[in-house]
Amino acid sequence: MPSQQESRRAFIAASTMMAAASYSRVLGANDRVRIGIVGCGGRGSYLMSEANKCPNIEWVAVCDAWDQRRDEAVAKTAETVQRYEDYRQLLDRKDIDGVIVATWDNTHSRIAIDACRAGKDVYVEKPMTSRPEQGPPLVNAVRETGRILQTGVQQRSTPHFAEAKERFFSSGRIGRVHMVRTVWNNNSGYRFAPPPGMEQKPAGLNWEACLGSLPIIPWDPKRYFNRFSYMDLCCGQTGGLFVHMVDVVQWFLGITRPAKVTSLGGIYEFDDGRDTPDNINLIAEYPEKMTVSFEATVTDRVGPESADIVFFGSGGRLHIFRSGYRFLPAGGTLQDAILGAGTRDAHMQNWIDCIRSRKQPNATADQGHYGAMACHMGNLAWQQSRIVTWREEWNI
């Protein structure tokens, strides 16, 4: 028999789901999915293009703290869409089924929770959260409202990743894996500089909305245009890069919580006001007797960026990322390598499909929490110069 607390929790969850359902309509396979977006910058613009590839969608509203970006977003939709500076006005609309959240990391969880409570399904960019304590409340909001939340780790909807998982992990061919190495060097997104003329804040830009719940500070063009280099805004190279890679590791190996994480690195070259390391090495140890490492540098500027995930197994070694995969069987040579070509993701389409079917998406809130937590633990370890261990309050 369930306990009194469990019964009460189930009752509250059921009641909240019923309330949220009153905002939504039942969609058929051919119904248009009506969507809005919060955050129309570079990433938001890309996600709008991805949504436009999906059949039977309709843009209803766009929201951004800067009027210029709201105007630019309309060009990807239709002149009939409504423009908002305050995302809460967008969420108040009853004619929106799903909301894309492509703001800075610091506002992901708050907007996603509010969207769920407003009866909207959500596509939220990675990392799903910007601090450890944000994960459990967002996961609870998704569970209690029954909303569909897709986290923006698009490898989970990329065919060659799914193929490699089936071919080498589900089959058992890779054998025992006790070590995974991830690397992403020379990502130019961490070297952005403000364009000329931005010393003064544009009149149509709501700087306080960008900061969200963070302490109000004077206009800072470096923070606005290079937000990835500030821990409170976008979690650094761990939250921007490692999150994709550790999510693949956790997916392929069926693991979730790192037991402990340590990290070293520093601001070695770009002492430009940033507070996240421009060079970093991280190691996460999982209770399943394995370690996952991450390295990233923006000092290297030779040729294209370098990114790879390497699984070292007793049955072979798998290299995989967006350009494809290569499996080297144990005891074999390079001539025995099994290759797979890179493919395009269908992550946005998966979200749209799940809005209609009410099936779980490929990258759930639970998975988004665990992937983000590996990054947050790494950042805490770097900031505090210590090993960070998993805490009870981070469980979901």
mmCIF file of C-alpha atoms in Angstrom:
data_model
loop_
_atom_site.group_PDB
_atom_site.id
_atom_site.type_symbol
_atom_site.label_atom_id
_atom_site.label_comp_id
_atom_site.label_asym_id
_atom_site.label_seq_id
_atom_site.Cartn_x
_atom_site.Cartn_y
_atom_site.Cartn_z
ATOM 1 C CA MET A 1 0.000 0.000 0.000
ATOM 2 C CA PRO A 2 1.333 3.502 -0.804
ATOM 3 C CA SER A 3 2.185 5.716 2.154
ATOM 4 C CA GLN A 4 0.088 8.769 3.037
ATOM 5 C CA GLN A 5 2.821 11.011 1.626
ATOM 6 C CA GLU A 6 2.977 9.038 -1.622
ATOM 7 C CA SER A 7 -0.814 9.168 -1.979
ATOM 8 C CA ARG A 8 -0.847 12.908 -1.392
ATOM 9 C CA ARG A 9 1.937 13.428 -3.934
ATOM 10 C CA ALA A 10 0.064 11.379 -6.521
ATOM 11 C CA PHE A 11 -3.152 13.340 -5.861
ATOM 12 C CA ILE A 12 -1.374 16.685 -6.271
ATOM 13 C CA ALA A 13 0.320 15.520 -9.464
ATOM 14 C CA ALA A 14 -2.966 14.288 -10.934
ATOM 15 C CA SER A 15 -4.749 17.515 -10.019
ATOM 16 C CA THR A 16 -1.989 19.649 -11.550
ATOM 17 C CA MET A 17 -2.022 17.589 -14.735
ATOM 18 C CA MET A 18 -5.759 18.083 -15.049
ATOM 19 C CA ALA A 19 -5.376 21.821 -14.563
ATOM 20 C CA ALA A 20 -2.598 22.042 -17.149
ATOM 21 C CA ALA A 21 -4.582 19.944 -19.602
ATOM 22 C CA SER A 22 -7.333 22.529 -19.563
ATOM 23 C CA TYR A 23 -4.970 24.896 -21.400
ATOM 24 C CA SER A 24 -4.214 22.423 -24.168
ATOM 25 C CA ARG A 25 -6.076 20.912 -27.045
ATOM 26 C CA VAL A 26 -6.014 17.338 -28.289
ATOM 27 C CA LEU A 27 -3.929 17.197 -31.460
ATOM 28 C CA GLY A 28 -4.433 14.827 -34.340
ATOM 29 C CA ALA A 29 -1.666 13.685 -36.657
ATOM 30 C CA ASN A 30 -2.538 16.354 -39.212
ATOM 31 C CA ASP A 31 -3.210 19.253 -36.827
ATOM 32 C CA ARG A 32 -0.933 22.243 -36.893
ATOM 33 C CA VAL A 33 1.261 22.545 -33.818
ATOM 34 C CA ARG A 34 1.217 26.174 -32.746
ATOM 35 C CA ILE A 35 4.485 27.358 -31.265
ATOM 36 C CA GLY A 36 6.229 30.370 -29.826
ATOM 37 C CA ILE A 37 9.851 31.073 -28.987
ATOM 38 C CA VAL A 38 11.552 32.858 -26.111
ATOM 39 C CA GLY A 39 15.066 33.965 -27.052
ATOM 40 C CA CYS A 40 15.631 34.895 -30.700
ATOM 41 C CA GLY A 41 19.426 35.294 -30.806
ATOM 42 C CA GLY A 42 21.842 33.079 -32.695
ATOM 43 C CA ARG A 43 20.714 29.767 -31.225
ATOM 44 C CA GLY A 44 17.065 30.738 -31.245
ATOM 45 C CA SER A 45 17.315 31.719 -34.893
ATOM 46 C CA TYR A 46 18.826 28.322 -35.709
ATOM 47 C CA LEU A 47 16.082 26.482 -33.852
ATOM 48 C CA MET A 48 13.445 28.495 -35.694
ATOM 49 C CA SER A 49 14.992 27.314 -38.967
ATOM 50 C CA GLU A 50 14.866 23.733 -37.696
ATOM 51 C CA ALA A 51 11.219 24.121 -36.705
ATOM 52 C CA ASN A 52 10.417 25.506 -40.141
ATOM 53 C CA LYS A 53 11.535 22.186 -41.631
ATOM 54 C CA CYS A 54 8.785 20.396 -39.700
ATOM 55 C CA PRO A 55 5.436 20.053 -41.485
ATOM 56 C CA ASN A 56 2.221 21.385 -39.963
ATOM 57 C CA ILE A 57 3.629 23.934 -37.554
ATOM 58 C CA GLU A 58 2.389 27.479 -37.105
ATOM 59 C CA TRP A 59 4.276 30.364 -35.505
ATOM 60 C CA VAL A 60 2.141 32.342 -33.090
ATOM 61 C CA ALA A 61 4.526 34.543 -31.105
ATOM 62 C CA VAL A 62 8.172 35.504 -30.620
ATOM 63 C CA CYS A 63 9.796 36.944 -27.510
ATOM 64 C CA ASP A 64 13.192 38.509 -26.899
ATOM 65 C CA ALA A 65 14.641 41.146 -24.606
ATOM 66 C CA TRP A 66 15.946 43.103 -27.637
ATOM 67 C CA ASP A 67 13.491 44.596 -30.140
ATOM 68 C CA GLN A 68 15.978 44.161 -32.988
ATOM 69 C CA ARG A 69 16.021 40.403 -32.505
ATOM 70 C CA ARG A 70 12.250 40.251 -32.231
ATOM 71 C CA ASP A 71 12.048 42.005 -35.593
ATOM 72 C CA GLU A 72 14.635 39.661 -37.129
ATOM 73 C CA ALA A 73 12.718 36.634 -35.852
ATOM 74 C CA VAL A 74 9.543 37.721 -37.594
ATOM 75 C CA ALA A 75 11.328 37.245 -40.922
ATOM 76 C CA LYS A 76 11.452 33.510 -40.156
ATOM 77 C CA THR A 77 7.728 33.360 -39.374
ATOM 78 C CA ALA A 78 4.989 35.598 -40.679
ATOM 79 C CA GLU A 79 4.042 39.230 -40.164
ATOM 80 C CA THR A 80 0.987 38.091 -38.228
ATOM 81 C CA VAL A 81 2.980 36.755 -35.255
ATOM 82 C CA GLN A 82 2.904 38.732 -32.046
ATOM 83 C CA ARG A 83 6.111 40.157 -30.573
ATOM 84 C CA TYR A 84 6.740 40.255 -26.832
ATOM 85 C CA GLU A 85 9.459 41.570 -24.568
ATOM 86 C CA ASP A 86 8.063 39.783 -21.497
ATOM 87 C CA TYR A 87 7.888 35.999 -21.902
ATOM 88 C CA ARG A 88 5.024 35.777 -19.423
ATOM 89 C CA GLN A 89 2.758 37.541 -21.887
ATOM 90 C CA LEU A 90 3.577 34.883 -24.463
ATOM 91 C CA LEU A 91 2.793 32.121 -21.967
ATOM 92 C CA ASP A 92 -0.563 33.715 -21.151
ATOM 93 C CA ARG A 93 -1.789 32.974 -24.665
ATOM 94 C CA LYS A 94 -4.142 30.019 -24.925
ATOM 95 C CA ASP A 95 -3.430 29.423 -28.618
ATOM 96 C CA ILE A 96 0.143 28.142 -28.160
ATOM 97 C CA ASP A 97 0.896 24.403 -27.868
ATOM 98 C CA GLY A 98 4.662 24.480 -27.464
ATOM 99 C CA VAL A 99 7.388 26.951 -26.522
ATOM 100 C CA ILE A 100 11.054 26.910 -27.542
ATOM 101 C CA VAL A 101 13.309 28.304 -24.799
ATOM 102 C CA ALA A 102 16.575 29.538 -26.324
ATOM 103 C CA THR A 103 17.553 32.210 -23.815
ATOM 104 C CA TRP A 104 20.772 32.313 -21.835
ATOM 105 C CA ASP A 105 21.322 29.377 -19.500
ATOM 106 C CA ASN A 106 20.506 31.424 -16.394
ATOM 107 C CA THR A 107 16.816 31.697 -17.369
ATOM 108 C CA HIS A 108 16.251 28.227 -18.879
ATOM 109 C CA SER A 109 14.751 26.558 -15.839
ATOM 110 C CA ARG A 110 12.523 29.444 -14.712
ATOM 111 C CA ILE A 111 10.959 29.932 -18.148
ATOM 112 C CA ALA A 112 10.609 26.175 -18.691
ATOM 113 C CA ILE A 113 8.839 25.725 -15.336
ATOM 114 C CA ASP A 114 6.521 28.652 -16.049
ATOM 115 C CA ALA A 115 5.755 27.229 -19.489
ATOM 116 C CA CYS A 116 4.860 23.831 -18.038
ATOM 117 C CA ARG A 117 2.616 25.456 -15.433
ATOM 118 C CA ALA A 118 0.952 27.411 -18.245
ATOM 119 C CA GLY A 119 0.115 24.166 -20.050
ATOM 120 C CA LYS A 120 2.765 24.448 -22.779
ATOM 121 C CA ASP A 121 5.096 21.759 -24.032
ATOM 122 C CA VAL A 122 8.732 22.851 -24.011
ATOM 123 C CA TYR A 123 11.897 22.575 -26.067
ATOM 124 C CA VAL A 124 14.636 23.962 -23.809
ATOM 125 C CA GLU A 125 18.182 24.471 -24.970
ATOM 126 C CA LYS A 126 21.061 22.777 -23.217
ATOM 127 C CA PRO A 127 22.156 22.832 -20.491
ATOM 128 C CA MET A 128 18.660 22.504 -19.095
ATOM 129 C CA THR A 129 19.752 24.269 -15.908
ATOM 130 C CA SER A 130 22.482 26.703 -14.890
ATOM 131 C CA ARG A 131 22.825 25.617 -11.241
ATOM 132 C CA PRO A 132 22.410 22.250 -9.473
ATOM 133 C CA GLU A 133 19.402 23.291 -7.395
ATOM 134 C CA GLN A 134 17.357 24.143 -10.495
ATOM 135 C CA GLY A 135 17.088 20.567 -11.749
ATOM 136 C CA PRO A 136 14.724 18.873 -9.261
ATOM 137 C CA PRO A 137 12.061 21.657 -9.379
ATOM 138 C CA LEU A 138 12.000 21.585 -13.187
ATOM 139 C CA VAL A 139 11.803 17.787 -13.324
ATOM 140 C CA ASN A 140 8.976 17.904 -10.774
ATOM 141 C CA ALA A 141 7.114 20.526 -12.818
ATOM 142 C CA VAL A 142 7.306 18.306 -15.910
ATOM 143 C CA ARG A 143 6.110 15.250 -13.985
ATOM 144 C CA GLU A 144 3.292 17.073 -12.209
ATOM 145 C CA THR A 145 1.927 18.800 -15.313
ATOM 146 C CA GLY A 146 2.421 15.951 -17.765
ATOM 147 C CA ARG A 147 4.045 18.279 -20.291
ATOM 148 C CA ILE A 148 6.439 17.181 -23.025
ATOM 149 C CA LEU A 149 9.914 18.627 -22.431
ATOM 150 C CA GLN A 150 12.729 18.076 -24.891
ATOM 151 C CA THR A 151 16.272 19.054 -23.859
ATOM 152 C CA GLY A 152 18.457 20.388 -26.663
ATOM 153 C CA VAL A 153 21.043 17.594 -26.782
ATOM 154 C CA GLN A 154 20.331 16.713 -30.386
ATOM 155 C CA GLN A 155 22.650 13.712 -30.606
ATOM 156 C CA ARG A 156 19.778 11.665 -29.145
ATOM 157 C CA SER A 157 17.831 12.265 -32.350
ATOM 158 C CA THR A 158 20.745 11.744 -34.740
ATOM 159 C CA PRO A 159 20.585 8.450 -36.695
ATOM 160 C CA HIS A 160 24.275 7.533 -36.661
ATOM 161 C CA PHE A 161 24.415 7.906 -32.864
ATOM 162 C CA ALA A 162 21.420 5.588 -32.457
ATOM 163 C CA GLU A 163 22.993 3.189 -34.949
ATOM 164 C CA ALA A 164 26.285 3.078 -33.049
ATOM 165 C CA LYS A 165 24.511 2.509 -29.750
ATOM 166 C CA GLU A 166 22.636 -0.463 -31.172
ATOM 167 C CA ARG A 167 25.600 -1.814 -33.085
ATOM 168 C CA PHE A 168 28.247 -1.704 -30.367
ATOM 169 C CA PHE A 169 26.548 -1.245 -26.982
ATOM 170 C CA SER A 170 23.162 -2.956 -27.134
ATOM 171 C CA SER A 171 24.861 -5.875 -28.884
ATOM 172 C CA GLY A 172 27.590 -6.016 -26.242
ATOM 173 C CA ARG A 173 30.310 -5.882 -28.881
ATOM 174 C CA ILE A 174 32.280 -3.074 -27.246
ATOM 175 C CA GLY A 175 32.577 -5.136 -24.053
ATOM 176 C CA ARG A 176 33.352 -3.588 -20.675
ATOM 177 C CA VAL A 177 33.903 0.176 -20.715
ATOM 178 C CA HIS A 178 35.748 1.716 -17.779
ATOM 179 C CA MET A 179 37.040 4.897 -19.411
ATOM 180 C CA VAL A 180 35.678 7.487 -21.839
ATOM 181 C CA ARG A 181 37.602 10.496 -23.124
ATOM 182 C CA THR A 182 35.845 13.568 -24.529
ATOM 183 C CA VAL A 183 37.520 16.569 -26.132
ATOM 184 C CA TRP A 184 36.240 19.737 -27.798
ATOM 185 C CA ASN A 185 38.954 22.226 -28.675
ATOM 186 C CA ASN A 186 38.991 25.455 -30.678
ATOM 187 C CA ASN A 187 35.296 26.280 -30.382
ATOM 188 C CA SER A 188 35.158 29.898 -31.549
ATOM 189 C CA GLY A 189 31.987 30.606 -29.564
ATOM 190 C CA TYR A 190 34.179 31.310 -26.542
ATOM 191 C CA ARG A 191 36.125 34.086 -28.300
ATOM 192 C CA PHE A 192 33.277 36.426 -29.236
ATOM 193 C CA ALA A 193 33.820 40.183 -28.931
ATOM 194 C CA PRO A 194 31.161 42.916 -28.928
ATOM 195 C CA PRO A 195 30.621 44.588 -32.303
ATOM 196 C CA PRO A 196 31.696 48.232 -32.588
ATOM 197 C CA GLY A 197 29.336 50.835 -31.189
ATOM 198 C CA MET A 198 27.915 48.744 -28.351
ATOM 199 C CA GLU A 199 29.493 50.698 -25.518
ATOM 200 C CA GLN A 200 26.031 52.152 -24.928
ATOM 201 C CA LYS A 201 23.106 49.779 -24.486
ATOM 202 C CA PRO A 202 20.641 49.813 -27.396
ATOM 203 C CA ALA A 203 17.479 51.660 -26.416
ATOM 204 C CA GLY A 204 15.262 48.702 -27.245
ATOM 205 C CA LEU A 205 17.196 46.129 -25.182
ATOM 206 C CA ASN A 206 15.900 45.125 -21.732
ATOM 207 C CA TRP A 207 19.154 44.299 -19.927
ATOM 208 C CA GLU A 208 17.416 43.408 -16.665
ATOM 209 C CA ALA A 209 15.334 40.762 -18.461
ATOM 210 C CA CYS A 210 18.560 39.183 -19.734
ATOM 211 C CA LEU A 211 19.922 38.938 -16.191
ATOM 212 C CA GLY A 212 16.730 37.312 -14.904
ATOM 213 C CA SER A 213 17.036 36.590 -11.184
ATOM 214 C CA LEU A 214 20.739 37.506 -11.090
ATOM 215 C CA PRO A 215 21.859 40.683 -9.312
ATOM 216 C CA ILE A 216 21.414 43.768 -11.471
ATOM 217 C CA ILE A 217 24.686 45.118 -12.880
ATOM 218 C CA PRO A 218 25.379 47.951 -15.342
ATOM 219 C CA TRP A 219 25.186 47.236 -19.071
ATOM 220 C CA ASP A 220 28.147 45.092 -20.098
ATOM 221 C CA PRO A 221 28.529 44.447 -23.849
ATOM 222 C CA LYS A 222 31.131 41.744 -23.174
ATOM 223 C CA ARG A 223 28.624 39.773 -21.145
ATOM 224 C CA TYR A 224 25.861 40.265 -23.670
ATOM 225 C CA PHE A 225 27.855 39.230 -26.735
ATOM 226 C CA ASN A 226 30.201 36.721 -25.061
ATOM 227 C CA ARG A 227 27.858 35.280 -22.436
ATOM 228 C CA PHE A 228 29.404 31.811 -22.839
ATOM 229 C CA SER A 229 32.445 33.017 -20.918
ATOM 230 C CA TYR A 230 30.538 33.878 -17.735
ATOM 231 C CA MET A 231 29.577 31.198 -15.242
ATOM 232 C CA ASP A 232 26.373 32.818 -14.007
ATOM 233 C CA LEU A 233 25.065 33.292 -17.547
ATOM 234 C CA CYS A 234 26.101 30.241 -19.529
ATOM 235 C CA CYS A 235 28.209 27.795 -17.473
ATOM 236 C CA GLY A 236 31.379 27.983 -19.561
ATOM 237 C CA GLN A 237 32.772 25.307 -21.866
ATOM 238 C CA THR A 238 31.458 22.561 -19.594
ATOM 239 C CA GLY A 239 27.807 23.640 -19.871
ATOM 240 C CA GLY A 240 28.145 24.534 -23.538
ATOM 241 C CA LEU A 241 30.256 21.653 -24.863
ATOM 242 C CA PHE A 242 30.748 18.858 -22.347
ATOM 243 C CA VAL A 243 26.986 18.667 -21.807
ATOM 244 C CA HIS A 244 26.556 17.244 -25.327
ATOM 245 C CA MET A 245 29.277 14.680 -24.822
ATOM 246 C CA VAL A 246 28.486 13.465 -21.336
ATOM 247 C CA ASP A 247 24.865 13.057 -22.402
ATOM 248 C CA VAL A 248 25.978 10.644 -25.126
ATOM 249 C CA VAL A 249 28.100 8.739 -22.592
ATOM 250 C CA GLN A 250 25.222 8.474 -20.109
ATOM 251 C CA TRP A 251 22.831 7.433 -22.895
ATOM 252 C CA PHE A 252 25.095 4.759 -24.400
ATOM 253 C CA LEU A 253 26.127 3.268 -21.058
ATOM 254 C CA GLY A 254 22.854 3.681 -19.158
ATOM 255 C CA ILE A 255 24.421 5.683 -16.331
ATOM 256 C CA THR A 256 23.181 8.829 -14.581
ATOM 257 C CA ARG A 257 24.833 10.289 -11.473
ATOM 258 C CA PRO A 258 28.562 10.988 -11.286
ATOM 259 C CA ALA A 259 29.817 9.931 -7.863
ATOM 260 C CA LYS A 260 32.526 12.596 -7.839
ATOM 261 C CA VAL A 261 34.018 15.183 -10.189
ATOM 262 C CA THR A 262 37.298 17.082 -10.174
ATOM 263 C CA SER A 263 38.517 19.803 -12.510
ATOM 264 C CA LEU A 264 41.628 21.845 -13.227
ATOM 265 C CA GLY A 265 42.318 24.683 -15.609
ATOM 266 C CA GLY A 266 42.267 28.436 -15.696
ATOM 267 C CA ILE A 267 42.049 31.725 -17.529
ATOM 268 C CA TYR A 268 45.420 31.287 -19.149
ATOM 269 C CA GLU A 269 45.165 33.417 -22.298
ATOM 270 C CA PHE A 270 41.963 35.472 -22.519
ATOM 271 C CA ASP A 271 42.082 37.602 -19.373
ATOM 272 C CA ASP A 272 39.317 39.806 -20.748
ATOM 273 C CA GLY A 273 36.897 39.840 -17.831
ATOM 274 C CA ARG A 274 35.587 36.300 -18.259
ATOM 275 C CA ASP A 275 35.241 34.121 -15.161
ATOM 276 C CA THR A 276 35.218 30.677 -16.771
ATOM 277 C CA PRO A 277 38.414 28.853 -17.752
ATOM 278 C CA ASP A 278 39.615 29.144 -21.327
ATOM 279 C CA ASN A 279 41.519 25.887 -20.767
ATOM 280 C CA ILE A 280 39.984 23.107 -18.700
ATOM 281 C CA ASN A 281 40.442 19.426 -17.850
ATOM 282 C CA LEU A 282 37.687 17.571 -15.999
ATOM 283 C CA ILE A 283 37.317 14.003 -14.724
ATOM 284 C CA ALA A 284 34.017 12.516 -13.563
ATOM 285 C CA GLU A 285 33.933 9.155 -11.777
ATOM 286 C CA TYR A 286 30.735 7.087 -11.883
ATOM 287 C CA PRO A 287 29.744 4.388 -9.390
ATOM 288 C CA GLU A 288 29.636 1.911 -12.292
ATOM 289 C CA LYS A 289 33.464 1.729 -12.066
ATOM 290 C CA MET A 290 34.305 4.134 -14.848
ATOM 291 C CA THR A 291 35.639 7.621 -15.493
ATOM 292 C CA VAL A 292 34.721 10.219 -18.106
ATOM 293 C CA SER A 293 37.201 12.972 -18.912
ATOM 294 C CA PHE A 294 36.721 16.268 -20.753
ATOM 295 C CA GLU A 295 39.227 18.714 -22.130
ATOM 296 C CA ALA A 296 38.677 22.007 -23.894
ATOM 297 C CA THR A 297 40.939 24.848 -24.942
ATOM 298 C CA VAL A 298 40.369 27.991 -26.962
ATOM 299 C CA THR A 299 44.114 28.645 -27.207
ATOM 300 C CA ASP A 300 44.286 26.266 -30.178
ATOM 301 C CA ARG A 301 43.222 28.094 -33.353
ATOM 302 C CA VAL A 302 44.696 25.800 -35.994
ATOM 303 C CA GLY A 303 42.233 24.505 -38.562
ATOM 304 C CA PRO A 304 38.695 23.380 -37.695
ATOM 305 C CA GLU A 305 37.585 22.708 -34.154
ATOM 306 C CA SER A 306 38.410 19.285 -32.786
ATOM 307 C CA ALA A 307 35.688 17.268 -31.081
ATOM 308 C CA ASP A 308 35.562 13.565 -30.246
ATOM 309 C CA ILE A 309 34.088 11.052 -27.806
ATOM 310 C CA VAL A 310 36.215 7.934 -27.330
ATOM 311 C CA PHE A 311 34.866 4.844 -25.559
ATOM 312 C CA PHE A 312 37.646 2.441 -24.527
ATOM 313 C CA GLY A 313 36.084 -1.022 -24.273
ATOM 314 C CA SER A 314 37.451 -4.505 -23.745
ATOM 315 C CA GLY A 315 35.964 -5.425 -27.125
ATOM 316 C CA GLY A 316 37.101 -2.364 -29.036
ATOM 317 C CA ARG A 317 37.391 1.399 -29.203
ATOM 318 C CA LEU A 318 34.662 3.706 -30.515
ATOM 319 C CA HIS A 319 35.295 7.240 -31.739
ATOM 320 C CA ILE A 320 32.060 9.136 -32.380
ATOM 321 C CA PHE A 321 30.723 12.612 -32.838
ATOM 322 C CA ARG A 322 28.732 14.595 -35.380
ATOM 323 C CA SER A 323 30.883 13.794 -38.422
ATOM 324 C CA GLY A 324 30.401 10.040 -37.942
ATOM 325 C CA TYR A 325 31.951 7.130 -36.051
ATOM 326 C CA ARG A 326 34.841 4.681 -36.248
ATOM 327 C CA PHE A 327 34.981 1.414 -34.306
ATOM 328 C CA LEU A 328 38.307 -0.365 -33.943
ATOM 329 C CA PRO A 329 37.840 -4.029 -32.832
ATOM 330 C CA ALA A 330 40.105 -5.333 -30.097
ATOM 331 C CA GLY A 331 43.145 -7.043 -31.584
ATOM 332 C CA GLY A 332 42.442 -5.610 -35.031
ATOM 333 C CA THR A 333 44.197 -3.045 -37.205
ATOM 334 C CA LEU A 334 43.057 0.182 -38.833
ATOM 335 C CA GLN A 335 42.031 -1.852 -41.860
ATOM 336 C CA ASP A 336 39.458 -3.616 -39.680
ATOM 337 C CA ALA A 337 37.774 -0.368 -38.639
ATOM 338 C CA ILE A 338 33.995 -0.153 -38.944
ATOM 339 C CA LEU A 339 32.908 3.267 -40.157
ATOM 340 C CA GLY A 340 29.637 5.171 -40.022
ATOM 341 C CA ALA A 341 28.929 8.452 -41.787
ATOM 342 C CA GLY A 342 27.577 11.506 -40.022
ATOM 343 C CA THR A 343 23.864 12.261 -40.296
ATOM 344 C CA ARG A 344 21.565 15.203 -39.577
ATOM 345 C CA ASP A 345 19.555 15.268 -36.377
ATOM 346 C CA ALA A 346 15.755 15.277 -36.253
ATOM 347 C CA HIS A 347 15.525 16.600 -32.709
ATOM 348 C CA MET A 348 12.994 19.339 -33.382
ATOM 349 C CA GLN A 349 10.827 16.949 -35.394
ATOM 350 C CA ASN A 350 10.920 14.469 -32.505
ATOM 351 C CA TRP A 351 9.613 17.174 -30.165
ATOM 352 C CA ILE A 352 6.836 18.137 -32.564
ATOM 353 C CA ASP A 353 5.878 14.483 -33.024
ATOM 354 C CA CYS A 354 5.730 13.975 -29.254
ATOM 355 C CA ILE A 355 3.521 17.023 -28.787
ATOM 356 C CA ARG A 356 1.003 15.200 -30.976
ATOM 357 C CA SER A 357 1.492 11.651 -29.666
ATOM 358 C CA ARG A 358 2.187 12.527 -25.976
ATOM 359 C CA LYS A 359 5.019 10.001 -26.023
ATOM 360 C CA GLN A 360 8.239 10.764 -24.154
ATOM 361 C CA PRO A 361 10.778 12.666 -26.302
ATOM 362 C CA ASN A 362 14.280 11.456 -27.015
ATOM 363 C CA ALA A 363 15.890 13.811 -24.442
ATOM 364 C CA THR A 364 13.706 14.004 -21.352
ATOM 365 C CA ALA A 365 13.897 16.359 -18.384
ATOM 366 C CA ASP A 366 15.391 13.569 -16.259
ATOM 367 C CA GLN A 367 18.187 13.068 -18.773
ATOM 368 C CA GLY A 368 18.657 16.808 -19.113
ATOM 369 C CA HIS A 369 19.124 17.071 -15.358
ATOM 370 C CA TYR A 370 21.774 14.364 -15.139
ATOM 371 C CA GLY A 371 23.749 15.676 -18.110
ATOM 372 C CA ALA A 372 23.737 19.205 -16.734
ATOM 373 C CA MET A 373 24.727 17.986 -13.264
ATOM 374 C CA ALA A 374 28.000 16.502 -14.509
ATOM 375 C CA CYS A 375 28.824 19.964 -15.858
ATOM 376 C CA HIS A 376 27.741 21.821 -12.715
ATOM 377 C CA MET A 377 29.811 19.502 -10.525
ATOM 378 C CA GLY A 378 32.814 20.165 -12.755
ATOM 379 C CA ASN A 379 32.325 23.914 -12.476
ATOM 380 C CA LEU A 380 31.991 23.721 -8.703
ATOM 381 C CA ALA A 381 35.136 21.605 -8.529
ATOM 382 C CA TRP A 382 37.056 24.189 -10.567
ATOM 383 C CA GLN A 383 35.735 27.171 -8.613
ATOM 384 C CA GLN A 384 36.388 25.598 -5.215
ATOM 385 C CA SER A 385 39.589 23.671 -6.057
ATOM 386 C CA ARG A 386 38.260 20.421 -4.634
ATOM 387 C CA ILE A 387 36.577 17.135 -5.524
ATOM 388 C CA VAL A 388 32.792 17.539 -5.599
ATOM 389 C CA THR A 389 30.704 14.523 -4.622
ATOM 390 C CA TRP A 390 27.056 13.848 -5.464
ATOM 391 C CA ARG A 391 24.595 15.243 -2.932
ATOM 392 C CA GLU A 392 21.264 13.834 -1.818
ATOM 393 C CA GLU A 393 19.382 17.008 -2.730
ATOM 394 C CA TRP A 394 20.349 16.579 -6.389
ATOM 395 C CA ASN A 395 18.373 13.341 -6.721
ATOM 396 C CA ILE A 396 15.135 13.390 -8.687
#
